[in-house]
Amino acid sequence: MIFSLLLLFAQSGLELPPLGYFPARDGRLYPLYGMRGNLVIGTPLEEGVTAAIRMDRTMVTKTAAGIVVGDRVLDREWLRESRVLLMGEEGERAGWIAAADALVQWSSRQVRVAMRAPSGWELVEFDGSTLSELRREPVHGDVVAVDSTGRTWTATGTKVGCGDRAWEMDSLVESLFALREGWVLIRVSGRLFAAQCHAPDLTMVPEPEP
Amino acid sequence: MRALLLLPLLALPCMAQLEVFTVQGTAERPVSGLVNLGETTTGEPLQAVIRIRNTSELLATITTLSVSGTGYSLESAPSLPKSILGKFSIDFYVRFQSPTAVSDARGNLRINALTVTFVAAAVAAPSLYLLESDGSRTQRTAGVPSVFPNTERGLRSTRSFVLENPHDAAVRVAAIAVSGDSFAWNELLTGAMDLPPRSSRRLDIVFRPTTSGLKNGALVIDGRSYPLEGIGVEPTPPKPSLSLSEERLLSGKQVRVAVKLDTVSRANASGRLRLEFTASMSGPDDPGVLFPGTNSRAIPFVVREGESVALFSGSKDTVLQTGTTAGTLRLIAEVGGYLSEASYTIDPAPVVAETVTVKRGIEIMEVSIKGYDNSRSADQVSFRFYNREGVEVPPGILTSLVAEKFRAYYETTTVGGMFQMLAVFPASTTTIAIAGAEVEFKNRYGISRTERLSF
């Protein structure tokens, strides 16, 4: 077995790819870069963009007008049903889950999302190719999210956890927001922390003051 | 000062073109022959505003303006001769003040050829003096404020007064009191007070503001009000000092910073903690060196009364992110005129590979590494692959010289010393036998190697 080595810097070598785009407390959507212990935010997306994902070099954004893929606007009428919007290399996909009103990104055969139903939170699994619903099950928690590795995160009161790992926050968990690489953002009382299920660290996310 | 009691008098022309009035507020009353100023106490003035109006169109001139009679004087009178344009007027005061009791004190005001008679009375009363710090004393009259020194909220200051009976007969003070929330007797004083002839009594009044700002009160003696004034000021906060959760700062960390106070604060104050960062090498700044709470290099804090540590949005410390660049980090806390600072060195270190992800294809291996090089001096990266038995897979160590690639990357990076690198390894056969890998970086400050990754 003979190897040769080709060394590349990701994304043309100029910058880290963002971990994702998150809504900051000033209402704008920011790209987040970094790792445990060192997170940096980039320039916010234009006002009115409420969600965004990036696959390879293509941006998908959600605005009041609908979903914008590149320079194409998919209006709300077209988005009444779930849609696969982009297909990347090695099975990575980005799509619109109508029932969850969410942009999602996945690379497995199924995609799971957490949805709030009148009776409480539910985990809903969709077929990764057709986005047809496969099954749903209730999940207990005040706030629930599914990270990019498929793990379920739940928060009840001040306690948030995934699998066997749990963190006790100093105030009520208000929201959970999943990014790439298994990162989940935990919002508590005006502050935002980032965590990954496999590590005990909480890293505070820089946020501009509102 | 006592209110004036002015009796209505018949208006009479004082000269061919000059008329005389008393003035109260905006109301004028023509003066005929007699003005009754009323009654006051000894030492307290009575006064009336006198207006002379030229009712003609011609210029009029006052050549004589004087007042006679014990205790009478003119205040703000014009120098003579004084000309008054047609339809214009001038104002001045006729004042009466007597150190002794008198029941019918008369004074004559002369305006050119006209004479107006004033009548007043003074009853015996004690005189009030304010003692100064140098031992001197100044007589106080009703309506004139006595000013206390600026006093910190929650503390107190005292001013001393002397109530003196200058008369040969005893005088009685029927009622004496201090009013105003911020003023009080130093020793409680109630009821009537008899002062023997030629005697005096010291009165100490304390000023004890509970909030900051101008405070008003009064010393009221038999209805005569002597205003008291003082300004409550915010106490100065204690001197701050900086405290870090870590003794030594390293890159890629979030540490906690507290601003401690050398005593429990009596003050409520606002302050600011800021940082300055000087990288130990040239190149773009590291935006990761910041306070995440504000996404900037400054963060506000407050000092609260009763606390010995500053509060950041209610928390006793705040998070400082050290970034991923070696250099010197200077922290500066500013509050209440104090400035406290401390410098910390973040030493250059070997490369840190924070996350290594391996993706295996049939005839290809991809290794993605996310990490940071805080000296921005990486020049070599090496890879070793292992089979399931832990034996190194031929051809053994695979090394790439990366100095130029990293140098070009760090010339334009906007994320400090962080990088993400993808290494692709085409293989001549299936990669299924490969079960582990190690990655090694070398920079100017040493060699770092990841643990063996199993996959």
XYZ file of C-alpha atoms in Angstrom:
665
model
C 0.000 0.000 0.000
C 1.662 3.183 -1.150
C 0.435 6.556 -0.146
C 1.200 9.907 -1.515
C 0.194 13.078 0.289
C -1.784 15.988 -1.099
C -2.149 18.750 1.448
C -4.918 21.263 1.053
C -6.300 24.058 3.145
C -10.023 23.894 3.394
C -12.046 26.508 1.547
C -9.244 27.850 -0.635
C -7.031 28.206 2.406
C -8.208 31.658 3.384
C -10.573 31.118 6.248
C -12.193 28.530 8.417
C -15.587 27.349 7.211
C -18.261 28.550 9.627
C -19.770 26.164 12.129
C -23.061 27.614 11.002
C -25.181 30.720 11.244
C -26.947 31.600 14.469
C -29.418 34.283 15.534
C -27.673 36.637 17.972
C -29.400 38.704 20.638
C -29.318 41.769 18.387
C -31.659 39.953 15.997
C -29.078 39.450 13.240
C -27.765 36.177 11.879
C -23.999 35.691 12.312
C -21.554 33.073 11.027
C -19.673 31.343 13.848
C -16.107 30.081 13.497
C -13.802 28.295 15.829
C -13.350 25.525 18.313
C -13.584 24.795 22.008
C -12.246 27.760 23.957
C -12.084 30.082 20.992
C -15.116 31.180 19.022
C -15.247 34.110 16.648
C -18.230 35.582 14.857
C -18.106 37.037 11.388
C -20.003 39.747 9.605
C -23.785 39.427 10.063
C -25.952 38.478 7.128
C -28.231 41.161 5.772
C -31.221 42.109 7.895
C -34.305 40.037 7.248
C -32.432 36.758 6.906
C -33.775 34.523 9.667
C -31.917 31.281 8.948
C -29.030 30.203 6.771
C -26.961 27.168 5.934
C -24.005 26.749 3.633
C -23.199 23.625 1.656
C -19.872 23.699 -0.122
C -19.981 27.226 -1.531
C -23.726 27.625 -1.898
C -25.690 29.659 0.614
C -29.315 28.897 1.410
C -31.122 31.594 3.363
C -34.605 32.010 4.729
C -36.297 35.386 4.439
C -39.835 36.707 4.649
C -40.134 36.232 0.894
C -39.210 32.561 1.043
C -36.043 30.518 0.672
C -33.185 31.941 -1.348
C -30.821 29.440 -2.977
C -28.043 31.276 -4.727
C -29.944 33.919 -6.676
C -33.200 31.961 -6.884
C -36.116 32.721 -4.547
C -38.431 29.860 -3.659
C -41.624 31.439 -2.423
C -43.729 30.213 0.464
C -46.310 28.664 -1.820
C -43.647 26.433 -3.342
C -42.395 25.601 0.138
C -45.679 24.299 1.511
C -44.148 20.874 1.128
C -40.766 19.626 2.283
C -38.062 19.893 -0.391
C -34.511 18.748 -0.898
C -32.821 21.923 -2.073
C -29.190 20.945 -2.597
C -27.274 17.719 -3.021
C -23.573 17.734 -2.368
C -20.735 15.331 -2.616
C -20.895 12.143 -0.626
C -24.600 12.314 0.019
C -24.706 15.594 1.894
C -28.000 17.360 1.421
C -29.733 20.553 2.420
C -33.480 20.894 2.508
C -36.618 22.495 3.744
C -38.788 20.668 6.274
C -42.163 22.335 5.910
C -43.714 20.891 9.057
C -40.827 22.170 11.179
C -40.517 25.441 9.258
C -36.785 24.740 9.201
C -33.760 24.601 6.943
C -31.779 21.465 7.650
C -28.584 19.836 6.485
C -27.842 16.113 6.682
C -25.615 13.421 5.262
C -27.277 10.232 6.467
C -30.159 8.288 5.004
C -32.557 9.785 7.480
C -32.891 13.240 8.897
C -34.341 13.879 12.326
C -35.724 17.123 13.613
C -37.288 18.169 16.900
C -40.721 19.726 16.509
C -42.985 21.295 19.072
C -46.493 19.809 18.880
C -49.488 20.983 20.926
C -48.941 18.054 23.269
C -45.211 18.696 23.641
C -41.964 18.036 21.819
C -41.642 15.268 19.269
C -38.725 13.794 17.390
C -39.704 13.324 13.785
C -37.676 11.248 11.352
C -37.802 11.855 7.617
C -36.433 9.888 4.690
C -33.231 11.608 3.616
C -34.021 11.310 -0.088
C -37.735 12.048 -0.248
C -38.284 13.897 3.035
C -41.355 11.789 3.617
C -42.100 11.293 7.276
C -41.025 7.901 8.609
C -41.920 8.073 12.275
C -42.348 10.308 15.225
C -42.001 9.870 18.947
C -42.578 12.143 21.920
C -39.612 13.501 23.856
C -39.682 15.106 27.251
C -38.173 18.547 27.811
C -38.847 22.264 27.866
C -36.601 22.699 24.842
C -35.392 20.024 22.442
C -32.954 19.988 19.526
C -31.219 17.420 17.348
C -27.543 18.096 16.629
C -25.804 17.486 13.319
C -24.637 14.050 14.429
C -28.221 13.017 15.150
C -28.007 13.230 18.956
C -30.998 14.538 20.847
C -30.485 17.427 23.248
C -33.082 18.273 25.854
C -33.322 21.047 28.398
C -35.579 21.112 31.415
C -35.362 24.130 33.664
C -31.694 24.930 34.109
C -30.474 21.477 33.143
C -29.433 20.644 29.613
C -28.018 17.403 28.343
C -27.406 14.953 25.548
C -26.917 11.251 26.113
C -25.160 10.782 29.440
C -23.713 14.287 29.535
C -25.461 17.112 31.348
C -24.756 20.693 32.256
C -26.380 22.739 35.008
C -26.791 26.288 33.780
C -27.182 29.254 36.114
C -30.579 30.186 34.735
C -33.373 28.730 32.638
C -32.435 27.372 29.242
C -34.376 29.431 26.735
C -33.405 27.763 23.468
C -31.152 25.197 21.837
C -29.779 25.766 18.363
C -27.873 23.141 16.379
C -24.894 23.968 14.154
C -22.378 21.787 12.303
C -19.838 19.367 13.798
C -22.243 18.469 16.595
C -22.205 21.961 18.108
C -25.313 23.126 19.921
C -25.827 26.663 21.179
C -27.514 26.995 24.566
C -29.145 30.328 25.303
C -29.630 31.317 28.936
C -30.595 34.722 30.229
C -29.064 36.823 27.489
C -25.912 34.717 27.172
C -25.034 32.037 24.682
C -22.856 28.980 25.231
C -21.646 26.392 22.749
C -21.206 22.722 23.578
C -20.543 19.411 21.918
C -21.915 16.191 23.306
C -18.509 14.505 23.410
C -16.790 17.193 25.497
C -17.539 18.642 28.923
C -16.536 22.212 28.053
C -18.929 25.062 27.600
C -17.543 27.828 25.432
C -19.188 31.237 25.652
C -20.198 32.566 22.250
C -19.234 36.172 21.518
C -22.293 38.256 20.834
C -22.626 41.940 20.111
C -24.681 43.842 22.653
C -28.277 44.364 21.572
C -37.200 87.695 55.900
C -40.518 88.797 57.149
C -43.274 89.618 54.759
C -43.946 93.221 54.382
C -47.161 94.764 55.401
C -47.767 97.718 53.188
C -50.620 99.996 53.878
C -52.386 101.542 50.932
C -51.517 105.191 50.649
C -52.850 107.940 48.580
C -50.945 108.531 45.434
C -49.506 111.974 45.167
C -47.236 113.552 42.655
C -43.800 113.877 44.220
C -42.567 116.152 41.563
C -44.047 117.509 38.473
C -43.152 114.409 36.539
C -42.068 111.782 39.138
C -44.369 109.370 40.971
C -43.411 106.998 43.822
C -44.718 103.459 44.329
C -44.146 100.472 46.562
C -43.794 97.203 44.661
C -44.835 93.742 45.726
C -44.267 91.139 43.085
C -45.613 92.745 39.940
C -48.106 94.939 41.778
C -47.413 98.655 42.242
C -49.038 100.781 44.913
C -48.784 104.553 44.783
C -47.215 106.072 47.862
C -48.753 109.076 49.602
C -47.088 110.249 52.804
C -46.590 107.173 55.000
C -45.408 103.616 54.448
C -45.810 101.107 57.254
C -43.138 98.435 56.989
C -44.670 96.401 59.821
C -42.991 94.578 62.679
C -39.901 92.435 62.785
C -37.599 90.994 65.387
C -34.317 92.489 66.401
C -31.627 91.768 63.862
C -34.087 90.787 61.126
C -34.525 93.298 58.313
C -37.728 94.659 56.874
C -37.572 96.240 53.463
C -39.756 97.694 50.773
C -39.144 98.027 47.063
C -39.548 101.641 46.046
C -40.113 102.594 42.425
C -39.757 106.107 41.063
C -41.390 106.532 37.686
C -41.016 109.471 35.328
C -44.565 109.843 34.019
C -43.731 112.655 31.634
C -42.129 112.536 28.206
C -39.251 114.686 29.424
C -36.023 113.755 31.117
C -36.250 113.976 34.915
C -33.287 114.124 37.292
C -33.029 112.995 40.880
C -30.540 115.070 42.786
C -31.551 114.104 46.311
C -32.164 110.533 47.471
C -31.608 109.701 51.135
C -33.214 108.117 54.135
C -32.887 109.238 57.740
C -33.921 107.549 60.973
C -32.278 104.935 63.220
C -32.107 101.529 61.559
C -33.120 102.777 58.112
C -30.919 102.470 55.047
C -31.109 102.406 51.260
C -30.120 99.353 49.264
C -29.317 99.311 45.557
C -29.915 103.029 45.341
C -28.592 104.816 42.240
C -25.680 107.184 42.446
C -26.657 110.794 42.085
C -27.515 112.770 40.152
C -29.659 110.178 38.404
C -31.560 110.964 35.226
C -34.663 109.021 34.260
C -35.891 109.008 30.696
C -39.521 109.817 30.027
C -41.844 106.882 30.931
C -38.945 105.002 32.567
C -38.488 104.133 36.231
C -35.867 103.098 38.778
C -36.159 100.686 41.751
C -34.325 100.531 45.076
C -34.942 99.321 48.603
C -35.689 101.073 51.859
C -34.519 98.783 54.607
C -35.114 98.728 58.332
C -33.064 96.625 60.728
C -32.654 97.199 64.426
C -30.411 95.428 66.925
C -32.621 96.657 69.771
C -36.292 96.465 70.431
C -38.277 99.492 69.282
C -42.019 100.014 69.034
C -42.256 102.976 66.671
C -39.188 103.578 64.534
C -39.652 106.260 61.929
C -37.564 107.113 58.930
C -37.877 109.746 56.235
C -37.121 109.056 52.607
C -36.268 112.176 50.654
C -36.586 112.200 46.873
C -35.680 115.671 45.642
C -38.315 117.831 47.394
C -40.606 114.957 48.377
C -40.547 113.214 51.766
C -42.084 109.800 52.432
C -42.249 108.607 56.028
C -41.674 104.948 56.947
C -42.744 103.372 60.197
C -41.595 100.012 61.613
C -41.205 98.112 64.882
C -38.764 95.494 66.217
C -39.412 93.144 69.106
C -36.602 91.630 71.146
C -35.436 88.247 69.831
C -32.201 86.298 69.928
C -29.680 86.625 67.126
C -28.521 83.604 65.151
C -24.868 83.106 64.184
C -23.201 80.421 62.089
C -19.869 79.278 63.481
C -17.146 78.904 60.875
C -14.347 76.379 61.063
C -11.824 79.096 61.899
C -13.815 80.110 64.963
C -15.318 83.220 63.415
C -19.038 83.627 63.197
C -21.445 85.225 60.769
C -24.895 86.471 61.631
C -27.701 84.759 59.779
C -30.856 86.455 58.709
C -34.060 84.714 57.793
C -34.212 83.524 54.190
C -30.458 83.389 53.665
C -29.213 79.783 53.316
C -26.545 78.271 55.523
C -24.557 75.838 53.422
C -23.199 72.534 54.733
C -20.126 70.898 53.235
C -20.668 68.316 50.504
C -21.277 65.069 52.319
C -21.107 61.497 51.076
C -24.388 59.665 50.976
C -24.723 57.741 54.215
C -22.246 59.901 56.136
C -22.917 63.046 58.181
C -21.472 66.468 58.670
C -22.258 69.021 61.348
C -22.548 72.780 61.419
C -22.803 74.762 64.623
C -24.958 77.760 65.238
C -25.109 80.095 68.197
C -28.369 81.561 69.396
C -27.500 84.672 71.354
C -29.605 87.000 73.460
C -27.905 90.395 73.038
C -30.528 92.153 75.127
C -30.577 93.193 78.769
C -33.809 91.277 79.315
C -34.476 87.572 79.008
C -36.035 86.395 75.762
C -38.083 83.301 75.175
C -38.032 81.208 72.035
C -41.421 79.586 71.925
C -40.719 77.164 69.108
C -37.540 75.998 67.483
C -37.257 73.120 65.022
C -35.216 71.678 62.170
C -37.060 70.597 59.041
C -35.959 68.615 55.987
C -35.301 64.870 55.713
C -31.559 65.297 55.492
C -31.154 67.625 58.502
C -31.564 66.976 62.203
C -30.487 68.182 65.613
C -27.299 66.621 66.820
C -28.959 66.472 70.225
C -32.706 66.499 70.302
C -34.107 69.917 71.097
C -37.814 70.436 71.675
C -40.186 72.906 73.257
C -39.604 76.478 74.397
C -36.213 77.899 75.261
C -35.515 80.731 77.676
C -32.357 82.737 77.124
C -31.218 84.885 80.043
C -29.889 88.382 79.289
C -26.558 88.472 77.413
C -26.439 84.675 77.172
C -26.072 82.306 74.246
C -26.713 78.703 73.370
C -24.940 76.522 70.866
C -27.017 74.523 68.390
C -25.463 71.690 66.373
C -27.274 70.542 63.245
C -26.250 67.457 61.306
C -26.540 66.930 57.579
C -27.018 63.249 56.784
C -28.066 62.720 53.152
C -29.355 59.275 52.285
C -29.266 59.949 48.558
C -27.082 62.108 46.371
C -28.104 65.545 45.145
C -29.073 68.939 46.558
C -30.879 68.751 49.895
C -32.877 71.543 51.505
C -34.077 72.047 55.028
C -34.605 74.876 57.488
C -33.980 75.961 61.039
C -37.249 77.555 62.095
C -37.224 79.850 65.125
C -40.575 81.318 66.126
C -41.716 81.274 62.534
C -38.510 82.745 61.122
C -37.033 80.321 58.640
C -33.274 80.043 58.191
C -32.720 77.794 55.141
C -30.223 74.930 55.316
C -28.585 73.571 52.181
C -26.239 70.701 51.469
C -25.258 68.422 48.627
C -25.221 64.677 49.102
C -22.515 63.152 46.949
C -21.927 59.580 45.875
C -19.098 57.967 47.810
C -15.950 57.172 45.875
C -15.811 53.462 45.023
C -12.912 51.455 46.478
C -9.767 50.838 44.488
C -10.175 47.910 42.060
C -7.766 45.075 41.434
C -7.830 42.330 38.826
C -8.188 38.645 39.530
C -7.952 35.837 36.963
C -9.114 32.267 37.364
C -5.820 31.053 35.863
C -2.347 32.018 36.981
C -0.928 31.563 33.491
C -2.730 32.430 30.303
C -2.661 30.018 27.405
C -4.090 30.371 23.927
C -7.416 28.830 23.006
C -8.938 29.240 26.441
C -11.771 31.067 28.077
C -10.869 32.219 31.575
C -12.792 34.186 34.176
C -11.824 37.688 35.210
C -13.065 39.423 38.337
C -12.613 43.012 39.437
C -12.150 42.946 43.187
C -12.423 45.969 45.451
C -10.030 46.623 48.295
C -12.938 47.258 50.690
C -16.677 46.765 50.731
C -18.050 49.524 48.544
C -20.164 52.300 49.953
C -20.674 53.573 46.441
C -22.783 52.745 43.460
C -20.679 53.359 40.384
C -20.129 52.281 36.808
C -16.812 51.110 35.481
C -15.239 49.481 32.487
C -12.862 46.599 31.988
C -10.914 46.695 28.773
C -8.066 44.798 27.235
C -5.276 45.623 24.887
C -3.515 42.902 22.971
C -0.117 43.076 21.339
C 0.745 40.041 19.243
C 4.280 38.758 19.442
C 4.481 38.589 15.673
C 3.369 40.775 12.778
C 0.226 40.000 10.826
C -3.504 40.525 11.097
C -4.964 41.138 14.543
C -6.597 38.254 16.369
C -10.308 39.010 16.704
C -10.648 36.085 19.098
C -8.985 38.024 21.915
C -12.062 39.555 23.464
C -14.778 39.510 26.072
C -17.492 37.248 24.603
C -20.094 39.079 26.699
C -19.801 42.103 24.429
C -17.922 40.620 21.457
C -15.402 43.378 22.012
C -12.333 44.308 24.014
C -14.262 46.296 26.588
C -17.037 45.324 28.928
C -18.936 47.464 31.424
C -19.364 46.614 35.082
C -21.047 48.156 38.074
C -19.958 48.571 41.659
C -22.809 48.184 44.127
C -22.996 49.397 47.690
C -22.228 46.560 50.077
C -20.306 44.502 47.501
C -16.572 43.851 47.451
C -16.469 42.749 43.840
C -17.717 44.393 40.649
C -20.697 42.916 38.837
C -20.808 42.124 35.124
C -24.488 41.910 34.140
C -25.163 40.651 37.651
C -22.302 38.151 37.669
C -19.222 38.432 39.892
C -16.883 37.776 37.002
C -16.815 37.756 33.246
C -15.326 35.550 30.571
C -12.139 36.521 28.767
C -11.211 34.648 25.606
C -7.457 34.464 25.090
C -7.557 33.949 21.334
C -5.085 31.879 19.357
C -2.132 34.226 19.021
C 0.885 34.578 21.302
C 1.470 38.025 22.718
C 0.895 40.329 25.638
C -2.543 40.901 27.018
C -3.063 43.979 29.176
C -6.207 44.256 31.290
C -7.312 47.647 32.580
C -10.142 48.212 35.067
C -11.435 51.771 35.420
C -13.890 52.949 38.048
C -14.398 56.114 40.071
C -11.175 57.726 38.947
C -9.140 54.637 39.776
C -7.290 52.653 37.152
C -5.911 49.218 37.846
C -4.064 47.184 35.262
C -2.207 43.929 34.861
C -0.277 42.399 31.990
C -0.133 38.753 31.045
C 2.088 37.009 28.563
C 0.703 34.312 26.320
C 3.748 32.346 25.380
C 4.260 30.956 21.880
C 3.690 27.227 21.881
C 3.695 24.199 19.584
C 0.730 23.770 17.248
C -2.493 22.509 18.828
C -4.584 20.121 16.726
C -7.961 20.550 18.405
C -10.057 18.314 16.170
C -8.887 15.639 13.750
C -11.437 13.962 11.540
C -10.606 11.017 9.304
C -12.737 10.070 6.334
C -11.953 6.821 4.596
C -12.673 6.123 0.927
C -11.931 2.924 -0.937
C -8.581 4.110 -2.232
C -8.299 7.390 -0.448
C -7.949 8.724 3.080
C -8.886 12.255 4.048
C -7.676 13.776 7.283
C -9.186 17.088 8.323
C -7.423 18.973 11.108
C -8.759 21.990 12.922
C -6.400 23.673 15.316
C -4.274 26.717 15.951
C -0.676 27.797 15.789
C -0.280 30.731 18.159
C 3.167 31.604 16.854
C 2.072 31.332 13.206
C 5.338 29.537 12.461
C 4.314 25.993 11.495
C 6.682 24.572 8.926
C 6.106 20.825 8.877
C 3.231 18.359 9.264
C 3.646 14.592 9.353
C 1.242 11.669 9.291
C 1.576 8.067 10.356
C -0.997 5.375 9.649
C -1.416 2.112 11.516
C -3.134 -1.180 10.819
C -5.425 -3.041 13.219
C -2.441 -4.653 14.910
C -0.908 -1.263 15.601
C 1.854 -1.713 13.056
C 2.813 1.323 11.039
C 1.590 1.116 7.454
C 4.193 1.595 4.734
C 5.694 3.842 3.596
C 5.802 5.046 7.165
C 5.910 8.720 8.048
C 4.531 11.060 5.392
C 5.800 14.613 5.785
C 4.891 17.840 4.091
C 6.767 21.131 4.389
C 4.052 23.684 4.998
C 5.897 26.864 5.987
C 4.981 28.705 2.813
C 1.356 27.579 2.878
C 0.918 28.692 6.477
C 2.749 31.965 5.903
C 0.421 32.824 2.999
C -2.612 31.766 5.042
C -1.682 33.876 8.060
C -1.101 36.947 5.925
C -4.827 37.207 5.280
C -6.574 35.216 7.982
C -9.344 36.857 9.947
C -9.533 34.252 12.700
C -6.206 34.652 14.499
C -4.043 31.568 14.707
C -6.836 29.120 13.891
C -6.683 27.009 10.781
C -8.450 24.097 9.178
C -6.425 21.846 6.948
C -7.380 18.947 4.752
C -4.813 16.248 3.943
C -5.716 13.821 1.162
C -3.948 10.484 0.805
C -4.553 8.559 -2.410
C -3.771 4.863 -1.897
C -2.757 2.185 -4.366
C -5.139 -0.375 -2.864
C -8.077 -0.444 -0.487
C -7.665 1.455 2.744
C -9.768 -0.981 4.723
C -6.751 -2.244 6.675
C -5.941 1.183 8.058
C -7.265 1.581 11.591
C -5.309 4.392 13.159
C -3.397 7.584 12.458
C -1.191 10.124 14.191
C -0.581 13.700 13.131
C 2.511 15.649 14.087
C 3.161 19.352 13.644
C 6.417 21.181 13.983
C 6.763 24.901 14.429
C 9.439 27.221 15.815
C 8.453 26.351 19.366
C 8.409 22.597 19.211
C 6.745 19.456 17.984
C 3.240 18.387 18.914
C 1.695 15.034 18.167
C -1.913 13.931 18.447
C -2.911 10.813 20.268
C -3.343 7.862 17.986
C -6.750 8.176 16.382
C -8.643 4.958 15.914
C -11.215 4.547 13.201
